[in-house]
Amino acid sequence: MSDTVKVELADGLLRLTLNRPDKLNAFNDAMHLALRAGFQRAHDESEVRAVLLTGAGRGFCAGQDLGDRDPRKEMAPDLGRTIETFYNPLIRLIRSLDKPVICAVNGVAAGAGANIAIACDIVLAARSAKFIQAFSKIGLVPDSGGTWSLAQVLGEARAKALALTAEPLTAETAASWGLIWRAVDDAELMSEAEALGRRLAAGPTFGLGLIKQAIQAAAGNTLDQQLDLERDLQRQAGRSADYAEGVLAFLDKRQPKFSGR
Ligand code: T3D
């Protein structure tokens, strides 16, 4: 795998670190492919029970590498193709992964970088980090699910203002608006994110995957449909080894040892 993404697996937690720090971890093709391979590994390997996504250096991710979009070198590239080839499959991989994905936003998250962070399940951000819908500054439209997630979470007024103005959103405001889980002191970010990742990786993975599925389905369901879905998912969860272990551990007054199944 390319060194544009550092990949480390420990205690069930797959840590993926975007690694082009001199470009604030902007995406070139190699980084697109490496990140996708990392998430694919999380899908494929049962030893992976949670993912932690972060960035190397002072930024999280500055979106697409604009050096690869220099109009003096290539006229009118088909951006729809890059979206179809790279960004859309990545967002689908993150959302469909039946394991928790934590994002530790260590610095600026701009363009697709902001929306990839927002697509993760639990987002912690360093207090100094900013989220920028940078697209309108260069005449583009927010992608990587940004128009969907901003509108869903923040509503039209805030979604439109952020996207139309490209004004930076601080981590604190992002947390107070419910766009991310928590803003934490810069020095605490990685230890908090690692601790959370390891805790989730030791959890009842099958059940956690069902929780993610249910909550993601809610936006497109009526209450009746969601009640039916909860019944079906609870039926599956109730047959899992981790449910039996969870109940036994409670009755025995000890900590559960979940296998993830
Ligand atoms: O093209 C397609 O396939 C369609 C898909 C598009 C998806 C997208 O993400 S479009 C949006 C692309 N991203 C941007 O427009 C953001 C561009 N970057 C910035 O606006 C600023 O860099 C930031 C606000 C993110 C950070 O500002 P600042 O002042 O903290 O840092 P800086 O000095 O601007 O950047 C530091 C270095 O990173 C600098 O390189 P240098 O001068 O030290 O050699 C800068 O050029 C480089 N860098 C930052 N962002 C990008 C980048 N290089 C290439 N592409 C970038 N996106």
Short mmCIF file of N, CA, C and O in Angstrom, two decimals, residues 119-244:
data_model
loop_
_atom_site.label_atom_id
_atom_site.label_comp_id
_atom_site.label_asym_id
_atom_site.label_seq_id
_atom_site.Cartn_x
_atom_site.Cartn_y
_atom_site.Cartn_z
N ALA A 119 -18.85 12.49 7.42
CA ALA A 119 -19.49 11.21 7.08
C ALA A 119 -19.15 10.11 8.09
O ALA A 119 -19.78 9.05 8.09
N CYS A 120 -18.14 10.35 8.93
CA CYS A 120 -17.74 9.31 9.89
C CYS A 120 -18.75 9.27 11.04
O CYS A 120 -19.55 10.18 11.22
N ASP A 121 -18.69 8.20 11.84
CA ASP A 121 -19.74 7.98 12.83
C ASP A 121 -19.59 8.86 14.07
O ASP A 121 -20.58 9.36 14.60
N ILE A 122 -18.36 9.00 14.55
CA ILE A 122 -18.13 9.86 15.72
C ILE A 122 -16.95 10.77 15.37
O ILE A 122 -15.86 10.28 15.04
N VAL A 123 -17.20 12.06 15.40
CA VAL A 123 -16.15 13.01 15.01
C VAL A 123 -15.71 13.81 16.23
O VAL A 123 -16.52 14.51 16.87
N LEU A 124 -14.42 13.70 16.54
CA LEU A 124 -13.79 14.54 17.56
C LEU A 124 -12.90 15.52 16.80
O LEU A 124 -12.26 15.13 15.83
N ALA A 125 -12.86 16.77 17.23
CA ALA A 125 -11.98 17.71 16.53
C ALA A 125 -11.17 18.49 17.54
O ALA A 125 -11.66 18.85 18.63
N ALA A 126 -9.92 18.76 17.17
CA ALA A 126 -9.08 19.64 17.99
C ALA A 126 -9.73 21.02 18.02
O ALA A 126 -10.29 21.46 17.00
N ARG A 127 -9.65 21.67 19.18
CA ARG A 127 -10.29 22.98 19.31
C ARG A 127 -9.81 23.96 18.25
O ARG A 127 -10.53 24.85 17.82
N SER A 128 -8.58 23.80 17.76
CA SER A 128 -8.03 24.73 16.76
C SER A 128 -8.47 24.37 15.34
O SER A 128 -8.19 25.12 14.40
N ALA A 129 -9.13 23.22 15.18
CA ALA A 129 -9.49 22.77 13.81
C ALA A 129 -10.66 23.60 13.27
O ALA A 129 -11.46 24.15 14.02
N LYS A 130 -10.71 23.67 11.94
CA LYS A 130 -11.82 24.38 11.28
C LYS A 130 -12.36 23.52 10.15
O LYS A 130 -11.62 22.75 9.53
N PHE A 131 -13.66 23.67 9.90
CA PHE A 131 -14.32 22.96 8.80
C PHE A 131 -14.67 24.01 7.75
O PHE A 131 -15.35 24.99 8.07
N ILE A 132 -14.20 23.81 6.54
CA ILE A 132 -14.43 24.82 5.49
C ILE A 132 -15.04 24.15 4.25
O ILE A 132 -14.43 23.25 3.66
N GLN A 133 -16.23 24.62 3.88
CA GLN A 133 -16.83 24.17 2.62
C GLN A 133 -16.19 25.03 1.52
O GLN A 133 -16.80 25.96 0.99
N ALA A 134 -14.95 24.68 1.19
CA ALA A 134 -14.11 25.55 0.34
C ALA A 134 -14.55 25.59 -1.12
O ALA A 134 -14.05 26.40 -1.90
N PHE A 135 -15.47 24.72 -1.48
CA PHE A 135 -15.83 24.51 -2.90
C PHE A 135 -16.20 25.80 -3.63
O PHE A 135 -15.76 26.04 -4.75
N SER A 136 -17.04 26.63 -2.99
CA SER A 136 -17.55 27.81 -3.71
C SER A 136 -16.43 28.80 -4.03
O SER A 136 -16.56 29.62 -4.93
N LYS A 137 -15.32 28.71 -3.30
CA LYS A 137 -14.20 29.61 -3.59
C LYS A 137 -13.59 29.34 -4.96
O LYS A 137 -12.91 30.18 -5.52
N ILE A 138 -13.78 28.10 -5.45
CA ILE A 138 -13.23 27.77 -6.77
C ILE A 138 -14.33 27.39 -7.75
O ILE A 138 -14.09 26.73 -8.77
N GLY A 139 -15.55 27.78 -7.43
CA GLY A 139 -16.65 27.58 -8.38
C GLY A 139 -17.23 26.18 -8.38
O GLY A 139 -17.93 25.81 -9.34
N LEU A 140 -16.96 25.39 -7.32
CA LEU A 140 -17.50 24.02 -7.28
C LEU A 140 -18.64 23.89 -6.28
O LEU A 140 -18.96 24.84 -5.55
N VAL A 141 -19.20 22.72 -6.27
CA VAL A 141 -20.37 22.38 -5.44
C VAL A 141 -19.88 21.44 -4.34
O VAL A 141 -19.07 20.54 -4.63
N PRO A 142 -20.34 21.58 -3.09
CA PRO A 142 -19.92 20.61 -2.06
C PRO A 142 -20.23 19.17 -2.50
O PRO A 142 -21.32 18.90 -3.03
N ASP A 143 -19.26 18.28 -2.27
CA ASP A 143 -19.43 16.88 -2.66
C ASP A 143 -19.18 15.99 -1.46
O ASP A 143 -19.19 16.45 -0.32
N SER A 144 -18.94 14.73 -1.72
CA SER A 144 -18.69 13.74 -0.66
C SER A 144 -19.84 13.72 0.35
O SER A 144 -19.63 13.53 1.56
N GLY A 145 -21.04 13.97 -0.13
CA GLY A 145 -22.23 13.91 0.72
C GLY A 145 -22.48 15.19 1.51
O GLY A 145 -23.42 15.25 2.31
N GLY A 146 -21.68 16.24 1.27
CA GLY A 146 -21.82 17.46 2.07
C GLY A 146 -23.17 18.12 1.96
O GLY A 146 -23.74 18.55 2.97
N THR A 147 -23.72 18.20 0.75
CA THR A 147 -25.02 18.88 0.62
C THR A 147 -26.09 18.10 1.38
O THR A 147 -27.03 18.68 1.91
N TRP A 148 -25.92 16.80 1.45
CA TRP A 148 -26.90 15.94 2.16
C TRP A 148 -26.70 16.07 3.66
O TRP A 148 -27.65 16.37 4.40
N SER A 149 -25.46 15.87 4.12
CA SER A 149 -25.28 15.84 5.58
C SER A 149 -25.45 17.22 6.20
O SER A 149 -26.03 17.35 7.28
N LEU A 150 -24.99 18.27 5.54
CA LEU A 150 -25.18 19.61 6.11
C LEU A 150 -26.67 19.95 6.19
O LEU A 150 -27.15 20.46 7.21
N ALA A 151 -27.40 19.65 5.11
CA ALA A 151 -28.83 19.96 5.12
C ALA A 151 -29.57 19.12 6.17
O ALA A 151 -30.43 19.62 6.90
N GLN A 152 -29.19 17.83 6.27
CA GLN A 152 -29.84 16.94 7.25
C GLN A 152 -29.60 17.41 8.68
O GLN A 152 -30.50 17.45 9.50
N VAL A 153 -28.33 17.71 8.96
CA VAL A 153 -27.95 17.96 10.35
C VAL A 153 -28.21 19.41 10.76
O VAL A 153 -28.69 19.67 11.85
N LEU A 154 -27.88 20.33 9.85
CA LEU A 154 -27.93 21.74 10.24
C LEU A 154 -29.19 22.45 9.76
O LEU A 154 -29.51 23.53 10.26
N GLY A 155 -29.84 21.89 8.74
CA GLY A 155 -30.99 22.58 8.13
C GLY A 155 -30.49 23.49 7.01
O GLY A 155 -29.30 23.80 6.91
N GLU A 156 -31.45 23.94 6.20
CA GLU A 156 -31.10 24.68 4.98
C GLU A 156 -30.35 25.98 5.26
O GLU A 156 -29.40 26.33 4.55
N ALA A 157 -30.78 26.72 6.28
CA ALA A 157 -30.21 28.06 6.48
C ALA A 157 -28.70 27.98 6.71
O ALA A 157 -27.92 28.66 6.04
N ARG A 158 -28.30 27.11 7.65
CA ARG A 158 -26.87 27.02 7.95
C ARG A 158 -26.12 26.30 6.82
O ARG A 158 -24.98 26.65 6.51
N ALA A 159 -26.75 25.29 6.25
CA ALA A 159 -26.09 24.54 5.16
C ALA A 159 -25.78 25.48 4.00
O ALA A 159 -24.66 25.50 3.46
N LYS A 160 -26.77 26.27 3.64
CA LYS A 160 -26.57 27.16 2.48
C LYS A 160 -25.53 28.23 2.80
O LYS A 160 -24.66 28.53 1.98
N ALA A 161 -25.61 28.81 4.00
CA ALA A 161 -24.65 29.88 4.33
C ALA A 161 -23.23 29.33 4.34
O ALA A 161 -22.31 29.96 3.79
N LEU A 162 -23.02 28.15 4.93
CA LEU A 162 -21.67 27.58 4.96
C LEU A 162 -21.16 27.30 3.55
O LEU A 162 -20.01 27.58 3.22
N ALA A 163 -22.04 26.74 2.72
CA ALA A 163 -21.60 26.33 1.38
C ALA A 163 -21.42 27.53 0.45
O ALA A 163 -20.50 27.56 -0.37
N LEU A 164 -22.30 28.52 0.59
CA LEU A 164 -22.22 29.67 -0.32
C LEU A 164 -21.07 30.61 0.05
O LEU A 164 -20.43 31.19 -0.83
N THR A 165 -20.80 30.74 1.34
CA THR A 165 -19.75 31.70 1.75
C THR A 165 -18.38 31.06 1.92
O THR A 165 -17.38 31.75 1.90
N ALA A 166 -18.33 29.75 2.15
CA ALA A 166 -17.06 29.05 2.46
C ALA A 166 -16.40 29.61 3.72
O ALA A 166 -15.19 29.51 3.88
N GLU A 167 -17.21 30.17 4.61
CA GLU A 167 -16.64 30.67 5.87
C GLU A 167 -16.23 29.50 6.76
O GLU A 167 -16.97 28.52 6.86
N PRO A 168 -15.08 29.61 7.43
CA PRO A 168 -14.65 28.52 8.31
C PRO A 168 -15.59 28.36 9.51
O PRO A 168 -16.04 29.35 10.07
N LEU A 169 -15.84 27.12 9.87
CA LEU A 169 -16.65 26.81 11.04
C LEU A 169 -15.69 26.26 12.10
O LEU A 169 -14.95 25.29 11.82
N THR A 170 -15.68 26.85 13.27
CA THR A 170 -14.74 26.36 14.30
C THR A 170 -15.24 25.02 14.83
O THR A 170 -16.43 24.69 14.75
N ALA A 171 -14.30 24.28 15.44
CA ALA A 171 -14.67 22.98 16.02
C ALA A 171 -15.72 23.17 17.12
O ALA A 171 -16.66 22.37 17.22
N GLU A 172 -15.56 24.22 17.91
CA GLU A 172 -16.52 24.48 19.00
C GLU A 172 -17.92 24.68 18.43
O GLU A 172 -18.90 24.14 18.94
N THR A 173 -18.02 25.52 17.37
CA THR A 173 -19.35 25.79 16.80
C THR A 173 -19.89 24.52 16.14
O THR A 173 -21.08 24.21 16.27
N ALA A 174 -19.02 23.79 15.44
CA ALA A 174 -19.47 22.54 14.81
C ALA A 174 -20.07 21.61 15.87
O ALA A 174 -21.10 20.96 15.63
N ALA A 175 -19.43 21.57 17.04
CA ALA A 175 -19.95 20.70 18.11
C ALA A 175 -21.27 21.27 18.65
O ALA A 175 -22.23 20.53 18.86
N SER A 176 -21.32 22.60 18.83
CA SER A 176 -22.55 23.16 19.42
C SER A 176 -23.72 23.06 18.43
O SER A 176 -24.86 23.01 18.84
N TRP A 177 -23.43 23.01 17.14
CA TRP A 177 -24.49 22.84 16.13
C TRP A 177 -24.84 21.36 15.89
O TRP A 177 -25.71 21.04 15.08
N GLY A 178 -24.12 20.46 16.52
CA GLY A 178 -24.43 19.03 16.36
C GLY A 178 -23.84 18.41 15.10
O GLY A 178 -24.20 17.29 14.72
N LEU A 179 -22.89 19.11 14.48
CA LEU A 179 -22.28 18.55 13.27
C LEU A 179 -21.20 17.54 13.61
O LEU A 179 -20.92 16.62 12.83
N ILE A 180 -20.59 17.69 14.78
CA ILE A 180 -19.59 16.74 15.25
C ILE A 180 -19.92 16.39 16.69
O ILE A 180 -20.73 17.06 17.34
N TRP A 181 -19.22 15.36 17.21
CA TRP A 181 -19.52 14.91 18.58
C TRP A 181 -18.92 15.87 19.61
O TRP A 181 -19.61 16.33 20.51
N ARG A 182 -17.62 16.22 19.45
CA ARG A 182 -17.00 16.98 20.53
C ARG A 182 -15.75 17.71 20.05
O ARG A 182 -15.02 17.18 19.20
N ALA A 183 -15.54 18.93 20.56
CA ALA A 183 -14.27 19.63 20.36
C ALA A 183 -13.44 19.40 21.61
O ALA A 183 -13.94 19.54 22.72
N VAL A 184 -12.17 19.01 21.42
CA VAL A 184 -11.32 18.72 22.59
C VAL A 184 -10.03 19.52 22.47
O VAL A 184 -9.66 19.96 21.38
N ASP A 185 -9.35 19.70 23.61
CA ASP A 185 -8.07 20.42 23.57
C ASP A 185 -7.13 19.73 22.58
O ASP A 185 -7.08 18.48 22.54
N ASP A 186 -6.38 20.52 21.84
CA ASP A 186 -5.50 19.96 20.81
C ASP A 186 -4.61 18.84 21.37
O ASP A 186 -4.47 17.79 20.75
N ALA A 187 -4.06 19.09 22.56
CA ALA A 187 -3.10 18.12 23.12
C ALA A 187 -3.78 16.81 23.53
O ALA A 187 -3.12 15.78 23.67
N GLU A 188 -5.10 16.87 23.70
CA GLU A 188 -5.83 15.67 24.17
C GLU A 188 -6.43 14.88 23.02
O GLU A 188 -6.92 13.77 23.23
N LEU A 189 -6.44 15.47 21.81
CA LEU A 189 -7.23 14.88 20.72
C LEU A 189 -6.88 13.41 20.48
O LEU A 189 -7.76 12.55 20.50
N MET A 190 -5.60 13.12 20.23
CA MET A 190 -5.29 11.76 19.81
C MET A 190 -5.47 10.75 20.95
O MET A 190 -5.94 9.64 20.71
N SER A 191 -5.15 11.16 22.19
CA SER A 191 -5.34 10.20 23.28
C SER A 191 -6.84 9.92 23.49
O SER A 191 -7.25 8.78 23.69
N GLU A 192 -7.66 10.97 23.38
CA GLU A 192 -9.12 10.75 23.53
C GLU A 192 -9.66 9.88 22.41
O GLU A 192 -10.47 8.99 22.62
N ALA A 193 -9.21 10.18 21.17
CA ALA A 193 -9.73 9.43 20.01
C ALA A 193 -9.28 7.97 20.08
O ALA A 193 -10.05 7.04 19.81
N GLU A 194 -8.02 7.74 20.47
CA GLU A 194 -7.50 6.37 20.61
C GLU A 194 -8.27 5.61 21.68
O GLU A 194 -8.64 4.45 21.49
N ALA A 195 -8.50 6.27 22.82
CA ALA A 195 -9.20 5.59 23.92
C ALA A 195 -10.62 5.21 23.49
O ALA A 195 -11.09 4.09 23.73
N LEU A 196 -11.27 6.14 22.80
CA LEU A 196 -12.62 5.86 22.31
C LEU A 196 -12.59 4.71 21.29
O LEU A 196 -13.41 3.80 21.33
N GLY A 197 -11.61 4.78 20.39
CA GLY A 197 -11.49 3.74 19.35
C GLY A 197 -11.27 2.38 19.96
O GLY A 197 -11.90 1.39 19.57
N ARG A 198 -10.38 2.30 20.94
CA ARG A 198 -10.10 1.01 21.56
C ARG A 198 -11.31 0.49 22.34
O ARG A 198 -11.60 -0.70 22.34
N ARG A 199 -12.02 1.43 22.98
CA ARG A 199 -13.23 1.01 23.72
C ARG A 199 -14.25 0.42 22.75
O ARG A 199 -14.82 -0.64 22.98
N LEU A 200 -14.46 1.11 21.64
CA LEU A 200 -15.45 0.60 20.67
C LEU A 200 -14.97 -0.69 20.02
O LEU A 200 -15.77 -1.59 19.75
N ALA A 201 -13.65 -0.80 19.79
CA ALA A 201 -13.12 -2.02 19.16
C ALA A 201 -13.27 -3.23 20.08
O ALA A 201 -13.27 -4.37 19.61
N ALA A 202 -13.39 -2.98 21.37
CA ALA A 202 -13.58 -4.09 22.32
C ALA A 202 -15.07 -4.33 22.59
O ALA A 202 -15.44 -5.13 23.45
N GLY A 203 -15.93 -3.62 21.87
CA GLY A 203 -17.37 -3.69 22.13
C GLY A 203 -18.07 -4.79 21.35
O GLY A 203 -17.43 -5.58 20.64
N PRO A 204 -19.39 -4.85 21.46
CA PRO A 204 -20.19 -5.85 20.74
C PRO A 204 -20.36 -5.44 19.28
O PRO A 204 -21.38 -4.88 18.89
N THR A 205 -19.35 -5.71 18.47
CA THR A 205 -19.24 -5.16 17.11
C THR A 205 -20.51 -5.39 16.28
O THR A 205 -20.97 -4.49 15.58
N PHE A 206 -21.04 -6.60 16.37
CA PHE A 206 -22.23 -6.91 15.55
C PHE A 206 -23.38 -5.96 15.93
O PHE A 206 -24.02 -5.35 15.08
N GLY A 207 -23.59 -5.80 17.21
CA GLY A 207 -24.67 -4.91 17.69
C GLY A 207 -24.38 -3.45 17.35
O GLY A 207 -25.28 -2.70 16.98
N LEU A 208 -23.12 -3.05 17.45
CA LEU A 208 -22.78 -1.67 17.12
C LEU A 208 -23.06 -1.39 15.63
O LEU A 208 -23.53 -0.31 15.26
N GLY A 209 -22.77 -2.39 14.80
CA GLY A 209 -23.06 -2.25 13.37
C GLY A 209 -24.56 -2.08 13.12
O GLY A 209 -24.97 -1.28 12.26
N LEU A 210 -25.37 -2.81 13.90
CA LEU A 210 -26.82 -2.69 13.74
C LEU A 210 -27.31 -1.31 14.19
O LEU A 210 -28.21 -0.72 13.58
N ILE A 211 -26.70 -0.79 15.25
CA ILE A 211 -27.08 0.56 15.73
C ILE A 211 -26.81 1.58 14.63
O ILE A 211 -27.64 2.45 14.32
N LYS A 212 -25.62 1.47 14.04
CA LYS A 212 -25.24 2.41 12.97
C LYS A 212 -26.26 2.32 11.82
O LYS A 212 -26.76 3.33 11.34
N GLN A 213 -26.59 1.09 11.45
CA GLN A 213 -27.56 0.88 10.36
C GLN A 213 -28.91 1.52 10.69
O GLN A 213 -29.50 2.21 9.85
N ALA A 214 -29.37 1.34 11.92
CA ALA A 214 -30.70 1.85 12.29
C ALA A 214 -30.70 3.38 12.27
O ALA A 214 -31.64 4.00 11.74
N ILE A 215 -29.68 3.97 12.83
CA ILE A 215 -29.68 5.44 12.92
C ILE A 215 -29.54 6.05 11.53
O ILE A 215 -30.19 7.05 11.21
N GLN A 216 -28.74 5.44 10.68
CA GLN A 216 -28.60 5.96 9.32
C GLN A 216 -29.89 5.82 8.51
O GLN A 216 -30.16 6.61 7.62
N ALA A 217 -30.68 4.79 8.84
CA ALA A 217 -31.92 4.57 8.09
C ALA A 217 -33.00 5.57 8.48
O ALA A 217 -33.94 5.82 7.72
N ALA A 218 -32.87 6.17 9.68
CA ALA A 218 -33.96 6.97 10.23
C ALA A 218 -34.37 8.12 9.31
O ALA A 218 -35.57 8.40 9.16
N ALA A 219 -33.38 8.78 8.70
CA ALA A 219 -33.69 9.97 7.89
C ALA A 219 -34.64 9.65 6.73
O ALA A 219 -35.43 10.50 6.32
N GLY A 220 -34.57 8.43 6.21
CA GLY A 220 -35.41 8.07 5.06
C GLY A 220 -36.65 7.30 5.44
O GLY A 220 -37.40 6.86 4.56
N ASN A 221 -36.89 7.09 6.74
CA ASN A 221 -38.02 6.25 7.18
C ASN A 221 -39.09 7.05 7.91
O ASN A 221 -38.79 8.06 8.55
N THR A 222 -40.32 6.55 7.86
CA THR A 222 -41.35 7.05 8.76
C THR A 222 -41.13 6.40 10.13
O THR A 222 -40.37 5.42 10.23
N LEU A 223 -41.83 6.88 11.16
CA LEU A 223 -41.70 6.25 12.48
C LEU A 223 -42.13 4.78 12.40
O LEU A 223 -41.47 3.90 12.96
N ASP A 224 -43.22 4.50 11.65
CA ASP A 224 -43.68 3.11 11.54
C ASP A 224 -42.62 2.21 10.92
O ASP A 224 -42.37 1.10 11.38
N GLN A 225 -42.01 2.72 9.85
CA GLN A 225 -40.96 1.92 9.19
C GLN A 225 -39.78 1.72 10.14
O GLN A 225 -39.19 0.63 10.21
N GLN A 226 -39.47 2.76 10.90
CA GLN A 226 -38.32 2.66 11.80
C GLN A 226 -38.62 1.68 12.94
O GLN A 226 -37.75 0.93 13.37
N LEU A 227 -39.87 1.68 13.41
CA LEU A 227 -40.24 0.73 14.48
C LEU A 227 -40.09 -0.70 13.97
O LEU A 227 -39.57 -1.58 14.69
N ASP A 228 -40.50 -0.92 12.73
CA ASP A 228 -40.35 -2.27 12.15
C ASP A 228 -38.88 -2.64 12.01
O ASP A 228 -38.48 -3.79 12.29
N LEU A 229 -38.09 -1.66 11.58
CA LEU A 229 -36.65 -1.93 11.42
C LEU A 229 -36.02 -2.27 12.78
O LEU A 229 -35.24 -3.22 12.90
N GLU A 230 -36.38 -1.51 13.80
CA GLU A 230 -35.84 -1.77 15.15
C GLU A 230 -36.20 -3.19 15.60
O GLU A 230 -35.37 -3.90 16.18
N ARG A 231 -37.43 -3.60 15.32
CA ARG A 231 -37.84 -4.97 15.69
C ARG A 231 -36.94 -5.99 14.99
O ARG A 231 -36.42 -6.93 15.61
N ASP A 232 -36.73 -5.79 13.69
CA ASP A 232 -35.93 -6.76 12.92
C ASP A 232 -34.48 -6.80 13.39
O ASP A 232 -33.88 -7.86 13.51
N LEU A 233 -33.93 -5.60 13.64
CA LEU A 233 -32.52 -5.56 14.05
C LEU A 233 -32.36 -6.11 15.47
O LEU A 233 -31.38 -6.80 15.77
N GLN A 234 -33.36 -5.83 16.33
CA GLN A 234 -33.27 -6.36 17.70
C GLN A 234 -33.33 -7.89 17.68
O GLN A 234 -32.66 -8.55 18.48
N ARG A 235 -34.12 -8.42 16.74
CA ARG A 235 -34.19 -9.88 16.62
C ARG A 235 -32.80 -10.43 16.31
O ARG A 235 -32.34 -11.40 16.91
N GLN A 236 -32.11 -9.76 15.37
CA GLN A 236 -30.75 -10.21 15.02
C GLN A 236 -29.80 -10.03 16.19
O GLN A 236 -29.00 -10.92 16.50
N ALA A 237 -29.87 -8.87 16.84
CA ALA A 237 -28.96 -8.60 17.96
C ALA A 237 -29.17 -9.63 19.07
O ALA A 237 -28.22 -10.10 19.70
N GLY A 238 -30.43 -10.00 19.28
CA GLY A 238 -30.76 -10.94 20.36
C GLY A 238 -30.22 -12.33 20.13
O GLY A 238 -30.12 -13.14 21.07
N ARG A 239 -29.83 -12.62 18.89
CA ARG A 239 -29.26 -13.95 18.59
C ARG A 239 -27.73 -13.92 18.66
O ARG A 239 -27.09 -14.93 18.40
N SER A 240 -27.14 -12.78 18.96
CA SER A 240 -25.68 -12.68 18.89
C SER A 240 -25.04 -13.23 20.18
O SER A 240 -25.63 -13.20 21.26
N ALA A 241 -23.81 -13.70 20.00
CA ALA A 241 -23.05 -14.20 21.15
C ALA A 241 -22.79 -13.06 22.13
O ALA A 241 -22.78 -13.27 23.35
N ASP A 242 -22.60 -11.86 21.62
CA ASP A 242 -22.29 -10.73 22.51
C ASP A 242 -23.49 -10.33 23.37
O ASP A 242 -23.31 -9.83 24.49
N TYR A 243 -24.69 -10.53 22.87
CA TYR A 243 -25.86 -10.25 23.71
C TYR A 243 -25.87 -11.22 24.90
O TYR A 243 -26.02 -10.81 26.06
N ALA A 244 -25.67 -12.51 24.60
CA ALA A 244 -25.64 -13.50 25.70
C ALA A 244 -24.55 -13.14 26.69
O ALA A 244 -24.77 -13.16 27.92
#
